[in-house]
mmCIF file of C-alpha atoms and ligand atoms in Angstrom:
data_model
loop_
_atom_site.group_PDB
_atom_site.id
_atom_site.type_symbol
_atom_site.label_atom_id
_atom_site.label_comp_id
_atom_site.label_asym_id
_atom_site.label_seq_id
_atom_site.Cartn_x
_atom_site.Cartn_y
_atom_site.Cartn_z
ATOM 1 C CA MET A 28 -72.027 -23.218 -13.277
ATOM 2 C CA ASN A 29 -74.926 -25.223 -13.203
ATOM 3 C CA SER A 30 -78.712 -23.651 -14.502
ATOM 4 C CA LYS A 31 -79.568 -23.927 -10.681
ATOM 5 C CA ALA A 32 -76.731 -22.132 -9.620
ATOM 6 C CA GLN A 33 -77.346 -19.218 -12.353
ATOM 7 C CA LEU A 34 -80.922 -18.458 -11.372
ATOM 8 C CA GLN A 35 -80.554 -18.501 -7.982
ATOM 9 C CA GLU A 36 -77.249 -15.662 -8.586
ATOM 10 C CA GLN A 37 -79.909 -13.912 -11.516
ATOM 11 C CA LEU A 38 -81.782 -14.020 -8.641
ATOM 12 C CA ARG A 39 -79.530 -12.678 -5.788
ATOM 13 C CA GLN A 40 -78.758 -9.735 -8.450
ATOM 14 C CA ARG A 41 -82.203 -8.868 -9.394
ATOM 15 C CA LEU A 42 -83.172 -8.756 -5.625
ATOM 16 C CA GLU A 43 -80.204 -6.596 -4.774
ATOM 17 C CA ARG A 44 -80.956 -4.230 -7.902
ATOM 18 C CA VAL A 45 -84.335 -3.729 -6.914
ATOM 19 C CA HIS A 46 -83.669 -2.668 -3.436
ATOM 20 C CA GLU A 47 -81.375 0.344 -4.019
ATOM 21 C CA ARG A 48 -83.703 1.942 -5.960
ATOM 22 C CA MET A 49 -85.965 1.239 -3.351
ATOM 23 C CA ALA A 50 -83.722 2.570 -1.230
ATOM 24 C CA GLU A 51 -82.435 5.416 -3.292
ATOM 25 C CA ALA A 52 -85.942 6.522 -3.240
ATOM 26 C CA ALA A 53 -86.900 7.070 -0.113
ATOM 27 C CA VAL A 54 -83.443 8.338 0.862
ATOM 28 C CA ARG A 55 -84.944 10.571 -1.583
ATOM 29 C CA ALA A 56 -88.306 11.132 0.057
ATOM 30 C CA ASN A 57 -86.577 11.736 3.216
ATOM 31 C CA ARG A 58 -88.045 8.119 4.175
ATOM 32 C CA ARG A 59 -86.135 5.179 6.221
ATOM 33 C CA PRO A 60 -85.763 2.661 3.587
ATOM 34 C CA ASP A 61 -86.390 0.076 6.109
ATOM 35 C CA ASP A 62 -89.654 1.557 6.178
ATOM 36 C CA VAL A 63 -90.419 0.200 3.107
ATOM 37 C CA LYS A 64 -90.928 -3.602 2.335
ATOM 38 C CA LEU A 65 -90.872 -5.501 -1.294
ATOM 39 C CA VAL A 66 -93.712 -8.162 -1.602
ATOM 40 C CA ALA A 67 -92.066 -10.205 -4.800
ATOM 41 C CA VAL A 68 -95.085 -10.932 -7.281
ATOM 42 C CA SER A 69 -94.833 -14.770 -7.885
ATOM 43 C CA LYS A 70 -97.811 -15.041 -10.156
ATOM 44 C CA THR A 71 -97.586 -17.803 -12.934
ATOM 45 C CA HIS A 72 -93.739 -18.727 -11.703
ATOM 46 C CA PRO A 73 -93.606 -22.236 -10.896
ATOM 47 C CA ALA A 74 -93.085 -23.122 -6.794
ATOM 48 C CA GLU A 75 -88.956 -24.217 -8.129
ATOM 49 C CA ILE A 76 -88.449 -20.983 -8.573
ATOM 50 C CA ILE A 77 -90.127 -19.175 -5.619
ATOM 51 C CA ARG A 78 -88.338 -21.667 -3.209
ATOM 52 C CA GLN A 79 -85.343 -20.358 -4.784
ATOM 53 C CA ALA A 80 -86.535 -16.440 -4.740
ATOM 54 C CA ILE A 81 -86.783 -17.365 -0.503
ATOM 55 C CA VAL A 82 -83.653 -18.321 -1.036
ATOM 56 C CA ALA A 83 -82.414 -15.950 -2.181
ATOM 57 C CA GLY A 84 -83.898 -13.570 0.622
ATOM 58 C CA VAL A 85 -87.471 -12.874 0.068
ATOM 59 C CA THR A 86 -89.918 -12.525 2.892
ATOM 60 C CA ASP A 87 -92.985 -11.374 1.329
ATOM 61 C CA LEU A 88 -94.955 -13.353 -1.728
ATOM 62 C CA GLY A 89 -97.273 -11.794 -3.497
ATOM 63 C CA GLU A 90 -100.074 -13.994 -5.886
ATOM 64 C CA ASN A 91 -102.741 -12.722 -7.695
ATOM 65 C CA ARG A 92 -105.631 -15.985 -8.154
ATOM 66 C CA VAL A 93 -105.918 -18.487 -5.346
ATOM 67 C CA GLN A 94 -106.532 -20.711 -7.839
ATOM 68 C CA GLU A 95 -103.136 -21.002 -9.194
ATOM 69 C CA ALA A 96 -102.203 -19.951 -5.551
ATOM 70 C CA GLU A 97 -103.791 -23.347 -4.287
ATOM 71 C CA ALA A 98 -101.363 -24.936 -6.259
ATOM 72 C CA LYS A 99 -98.070 -23.724 -5.290
ATOM 73 C CA ILE A 100 -98.563 -22.233 -1.741
ATOM 74 C CA PRO A 101 -98.775 -25.786 -0.483
ATOM 75 C CA GLU A 102 -95.759 -27.218 -2.722
ATOM 76 C CA VAL A 103 -94.028 -24.240 -1.512
ATOM 77 C CA GLY A 104 -94.946 -23.779 2.316
ATOM 78 C CA ARG A 105 -96.444 -20.891 4.642
ATOM 79 C CA GLN A 106 -92.527 -21.108 6.412
ATOM 80 C CA GLY A 107 -90.613 -19.433 4.351
ATOM 81 C CA ALA A 108 -92.313 -16.729 3.326
ATOM 82 C CA ARG A 109 -95.360 -14.464 4.258
ATOM 83 C CA TRP A 110 -97.923 -14.892 1.487
ATOM 84 C CA HIS A 111 -100.103 -11.815 0.262
ATOM 85 C CA LEU A 112 -103.397 -11.901 -1.866
ATOM 86 C CA ILE A 113 -103.041 -9.408 -3.994
ATOM 87 C CA GLY A 114 -106.290 -9.610 -6.578
ATOM 88 C CA HIS A 115 -109.313 -9.448 -6.875
ATOM 89 C CA LEU A 116 -111.414 -12.170 -4.418
ATOM 90 C CA GLN A 117 -114.437 -13.973 -5.557
ATOM 91 C CA SER A 118 -116.223 -14.309 -2.099
ATOM 92 C CA ASN A 119 -117.491 -17.668 -2.697
ATOM 93 C CA LYS A 120 -113.428 -18.554 -2.628
ATOM 94 C CA ALA A 121 -113.440 -16.406 0.971
ATOM 95 C CA ARG A 122 -112.999 -19.591 2.405
ATOM 96 C CA ARG A 123 -109.689 -20.730 0.468
ATOM 97 C CA ALA A 124 -108.060 -17.335 0.536
ATOM 98 C CA VAL A 125 -108.081 -17.608 4.308
ATOM 99 C CA GLU A 126 -106.909 -20.846 4.988
ATOM 100 C CA LEU A 127 -103.608 -20.036 2.113
ATOM 101 C CA PHE A 128 -102.847 -16.622 3.321
ATOM 102 C CA ASP A 129 -101.791 -14.352 5.885
ATOM 103 C CA VAL A 130 -102.597 -11.032 4.022
ATOM 104 C CA ILE A 131 -105.227 -10.080 1.651
ATOM 105 C CA HIS A 132 -104.466 -6.759 0.363
ATOM 106 C CA SER A 133 -107.407 -6.769 -1.874
ATOM 107 C CA LEU A 134 -110.611 -6.325 0.099
ATOM 108 C CA ASP A 135 -113.118 -3.820 -1.904
ATOM 109 C CA SER A 136 -115.984 -4.351 -0.554
ATOM 110 C CA ALA A 137 -118.536 -4.702 2.813
ATOM 111 C CA ALA A 138 -120.155 -7.946 2.223
ATOM 112 C CA LEU A 139 -116.711 -9.490 1.425
ATOM 113 C CA ALA A 140 -115.427 -8.211 4.801
ATOM 114 C CA ARG A 141 -118.097 -10.385 6.046
ATOM 115 C CA ARG A 142 -117.249 -12.948 3.957
ATOM 116 C CA LEU A 143 -113.907 -13.490 4.954
ATOM 117 C CA ASP A 144 -115.099 -12.623 8.843
ATOM 118 C CA ARG A 145 -117.011 -15.213 8.743
ATOM 119 C CA ALA A 146 -114.932 -17.545 6.726
ATOM 120 C CA CYS A 147 -112.099 -16.741 9.720
ATOM 121 C CA GLY A 148 -114.771 -18.286 12.104
ATOM 122 C CA GLU A 149 -114.967 -21.134 10.353
ATOM 123 C CA MET A 150 -111.570 -21.593 10.404
ATOM 124 C CA GLY A 151 -110.793 -21.194 13.868
ATOM 125 C CA ARG A 152 -108.260 -18.210 12.365
ATOM 126 C CA GLU A 153 -107.998 -15.896 15.024
ATOM 127 C CA GLU A 154 -106.977 -12.748 13.072
ATOM 128 C CA LEU A 155 -106.627 -11.403 9.807
ATOM 129 C CA PRO A 156 -104.687 -8.019 8.286
ATOM 130 C CA VAL A 157 -106.311 -6.712 5.866
ATOM 131 C CA LEU A 158 -105.933 -3.748 2.953
ATOM 132 C CA ILE A 159 -108.345 -1.919 1.074
ATOM 133 C CA GLN A 160 -107.797 -2.185 -2.272
ATOM 134 C CA ILE A 161 -109.016 1.442 -3.796
ATOM 135 C CA ASP A 162 -110.131 2.008 -8.051
ATOM 136 C CA LEU A 163 -108.741 5.959 -7.429
ATOM 137 C CA GLY A 164 -108.744 5.432 -12.043
ATOM 138 C CA GLN A 165 -112.386 5.437 -12.509
ATOM 139 C CA GLU A 166 -111.913 2.700 -14.949
ATOM 140 C CA ALA A 167 -113.717 0.637 -17.116
ATOM 141 C CA THR A 168 -111.827 -2.952 -15.997
ATOM 142 C CA LYS A 169 -112.226 -1.382 -12.522
ATOM 143 C CA SER A 170 -110.578 -3.036 -9.626
ATOM 144 C CA GLY A 171 -110.889 -1.799 -6.008
ATOM 145 C CA ALA A 172 -113.675 0.063 -4.390
ATOM 146 C CA ALA A 173 -114.343 4.061 -4.986
ATOM 147 C CA GLU A 174 -113.789 5.607 -2.324
ATOM 148 C CA SER A 175 -117.198 7.149 -1.648
ATOM 149 C CA GLU A 176 -117.832 2.823 -0.117
ATOM 150 C CA VAL A 177 -115.124 3.076 1.828
ATOM 151 C CA PRO A 178 -116.954 4.183 5.109
ATOM 152 C CA GLU A 179 -119.155 1.060 4.698
ATOM 153 C CA ILE A 180 -116.000 -1.447 4.457
ATOM 154 C CA ILE A 181 -114.643 -0.185 7.644
ATOM 155 C CA ASP A 182 -118.104 -0.544 9.044
ATOM 156 C CA ALA A 183 -117.540 -3.807 8.359
ATOM 157 C CA ILE A 184 -114.698 -4.036 9.459
ATOM 158 C CA ARG A 185 -115.314 -2.238 12.322
ATOM 159 C CA GLN A 186 -118.096 -4.493 13.405
ATOM 160 C CA SER A 187 -116.023 -7.730 11.983
ATOM 161 C CA GLN A 188 -114.352 -9.802 14.816
ATOM 162 C CA ARG A 189 -111.277 -10.489 13.327
ATOM 163 C CA LEU A 190 -110.827 -8.644 10.106
ATOM 164 C CA ARG A 191 -107.925 -6.381 11.347
ATOM 165 C CA LEU A 192 -106.835 -3.442 8.951
ATOM 166 C CA THR A 193 -103.585 -2.113 8.784
ATOM 167 C CA GLY A 194 -103.536 -0.621 4.993
ATOM 168 C CA LEU A 195 -104.957 0.719 1.634
ATOM 169 C CA MET A 196 -103.985 -0.580 -1.645
ATOM 170 C CA THR A 197 -104.473 0.558 -5.152
ATOM 171 C CA LEU A 198 -103.898 -0.578 -9.173
ATOM 172 C CA PRO A 199 -103.540 2.698 -10.676
ATOM 173 C CA PRO A 200 -104.521 2.548 -14.479
ATOM 174 C CA TYR A 201 -101.001 2.056 -16.570
ATOM 175 C CA PHE A 202 -98.652 5.217 -18.125
ATOM 176 C CA ASP A 203 -95.913 4.687 -20.168
ATOM 177 C CA ASP A 204 -94.187 7.543 -17.829
ATOM 178 C CA PRO A 205 -94.451 6.513 -14.280
ATOM 179 C CA GLU A 206 -94.356 10.347 -13.655
ATOM 180 C CA GLN A 207 -98.407 10.160 -14.762
ATOM 181 C CA ALA A 208 -99.130 7.392 -11.411
ATOM 182 C CA ARG A 209 -97.332 9.590 -9.066
ATOM 183 C CA PRO A 210 -100.997 11.558 -8.652
ATOM 184 C CA PHE A 211 -102.664 7.901 -7.742
ATOM 185 C CA PHE A 212 -100.359 7.672 -4.809
ATOM 186 C CA ARG A 213 -100.402 11.019 -3.354
ATOM 187 C CA ARG A 214 -104.321 10.501 -3.325
ATOM 188 C CA LEU A 215 -103.583 7.168 -1.979
ATOM 189 C CA ARG A 216 -101.160 8.950 0.549
ATOM 190 C CA GLU A 217 -103.869 11.736 1.680
ATOM 191 C CA LEU A 218 -106.311 9.165 2.020
ATOM 192 C CA ARG A 219 -104.875 6.910 4.456
ATOM 193 C CA ASP A 220 -103.445 10.424 6.443
ATOM 194 C CA GLU A 221 -107.539 11.187 6.407
ATOM 195 C CA LEU A 222 -108.241 7.494 7.587
ATOM 196 C CA ARG A 223 -105.042 7.161 10.339
ATOM 197 C CA ALA A 224 -106.582 10.541 12.211
ATOM 198 C CA GLN A 225 -109.257 8.807 12.625
ATOM 199 C CA ARG A 226 -107.913 5.728 14.335
ATOM 200 C CA VAL A 227 -109.495 3.177 11.639
ATOM 201 C CA PHE A 228 -105.778 1.509 11.639
ATOM 202 C CA GLY A 229 -105.991 1.008 15.242
ATOM 203 C CA GLU A 230 -101.865 1.225 17.105
ATOM 204 C CA SER A 231 -100.823 1.150 14.223
ATOM 205 C CA SER A 232 -99.880 4.153 11.346
ATOM 206 C CA GLY A 233 -101.062 2.405 7.735
ATOM 207 C CA GLU A 234 -99.475 0.620 5.645
ATOM 208 C CA LEU A 235 -99.928 2.050 1.631
ATOM 209 C CA SER A 236 -99.508 -0.876 -0.498
ATOM 210 C CA MET A 237 -98.773 0.814 -3.827
ATOM 211 C CA GLY A 238 -96.316 0.194 -6.534
ATOM 212 C CA MET A 239 -94.818 -2.091 -9.517
ATOM 213 C CA THR A 240 -92.211 -2.819 -11.621
ATOM 214 C CA HIS A 241 -92.719 -0.275 -13.849
ATOM 215 C CA ASP A 242 -93.567 2.617 -11.022
ATOM 216 C CA TYR A 243 -92.309 1.991 -7.792
ATOM 217 C CA GLU A 244 -89.580 4.500 -7.189
ATOM 218 C CA VAL A 245 -92.373 7.312 -7.411
ATOM 219 C CA ALA A 246 -95.025 5.038 -5.386
ATOM 220 C CA ILE A 247 -91.809 5.475 -3.068
ATOM 221 C CA GLU A 248 -91.358 9.056 -3.065
ATOM 222 C CA GLU A 249 -95.207 9.192 -2.517
ATOM 223 C CA GLY A 250 -95.054 7.268 0.752
ATOM 224 C CA ALA A 251 -95.042 3.376 -0.495
ATOM 225 C CA THR A 252 -95.210 1.261 2.898
ATOM 226 C CA MET A 253 -95.358 -1.691 0.172
ATOM 227 C CA VAL A 254 -94.362 -2.603 -3.260
ATOM 228 C CA ARG A 255 -95.270 -5.322 -4.926
ATOM 229 C CA VAL A 256 -93.069 -5.882 -7.323
ATOM 230 C CA GLY A 257 -92.821 -9.469 -10.345
ATOM 231 C CA THR A 258 -90.884 -8.796 -12.955
ATOM 232 C CA ALA A 259 -88.281 -6.833 -11.955
ATOM 233 C CA ILE A 260 -87.161 -10.195 -9.723
ATOM 234 C CA PHE A 261 -88.070 -12.791 -11.980
ATOM 235 C CA GLY A 262 -88.096 -11.400 -15.448
ATOM 236 C CA ALA A 263 -90.958 -11.054 -18.243
ATOM 237 C CA ARG A 264 -94.223 -13.380 -17.482
ATOM 238 C CA GLU A 265 -95.728 -15.583 -20.535
ATOM 239 C CA SER A 266 -99.378 -14.793 -20.294
ATOM 240 C CA LYS A 267 -99.866 -11.076 -18.691
ATOM 241 C CA THR A 268 -102.147 -11.762 -15.652
ATOM 242 C CA GLN A 269 -102.981 -7.650 -14.746
ATOM 243 C CA ASP A 270 -105.628 -8.065 -12.463
HETATM 244 C C1 PLP B 21 -99.093 -8.283 -11.347
HETATM 245 C C2 PLP B 21 -99.287 -8.112 -10.415
HETATM 246 C C3 PLP B 21 -97.999 -6.763 -9.732
HETATM 247 C C4 PLP B 21 -96.474 -6.872 -10.013
HETATM 248 O O1 PLP B 21 -96.369 -6.820 -11.662
HETATM 249 P P1 PLP B 21 -95.083 -5.965 -12.243
HETATM 250 O O2 PLP B 21 -95.117 -5.519 -12.605
HETATM 251 O O3 PLP B 21 -94.299 -7.740 -12.921
HETATM 252 O O4 PLP B 21 -93.621 -6.133 -11.189
HETATM 253 C C5 PLP B 21 -98.332 -5.729 -8.655
HETATM 254 N N1 PLP B 21 -99.345 -5.674 -8.012
HETATM 255 C C6 PLP B 21 -100.538 -6.167 -8.572
HETATM 256 C C7 PLP B 21 -101.888 -6.581 -8.172
HETATM 257 C C8 PLP B 21 -100.803 -7.171 -9.497
HETATM 258 O O5 PLP B 21 -101.774 -8.023 -10.187
#
């Protein structure tokens, strides 16, 4: 067996294992396994590996930096999978993000919403699905909007021509014990339920993008509809880019 075939087999097995565990977590919470989507986080991994992951069955890919994605996405192509931006987006990169990504999980300010809407107009893009990233951790290294900022972000999306709010995203503080992340996932679900009651997600019920390699099962038990899993699929990254 050559190394390409070995890699292919390894990716296939890891994906199968993640899908199994996702399904088990869904069933524990009386949910349907089909209601949870896997976003394979490919940051730091080269285009060649990503192509193999698509062959192994990956349909959605997550990248956290526009600059890195700029090199990789054109190489892998847009046809094989949907591309999700999951890391902080600086407003001077809004145009590039609109060009490269299918979905943005990291909308964290009203100003960025206005910027993205303008970029969509300039590039002739009809619609951009976005999730609001909410910081529930009150950390010093804050990523995401505070809960108190959410109404003004929703207003900016309402006033936009091309942004469509599809859900909420969070990245809880890191805990060795994933059980400690549970209250953060639960809080995001409660917020989603409150916003859904106000019909801010239109006809859809509101996605919950939450859970990574070490806590995706807990996130699914708490209602995640998209989990963002990197290490369990692609193996450990050489450099940590946790943004
Ligand atoms: C890197 C990253 C992930 C995936 O992390 P793993 O622990 O490798 O599964 C998920 N979400 C965000 C925002 C990330 O930056």
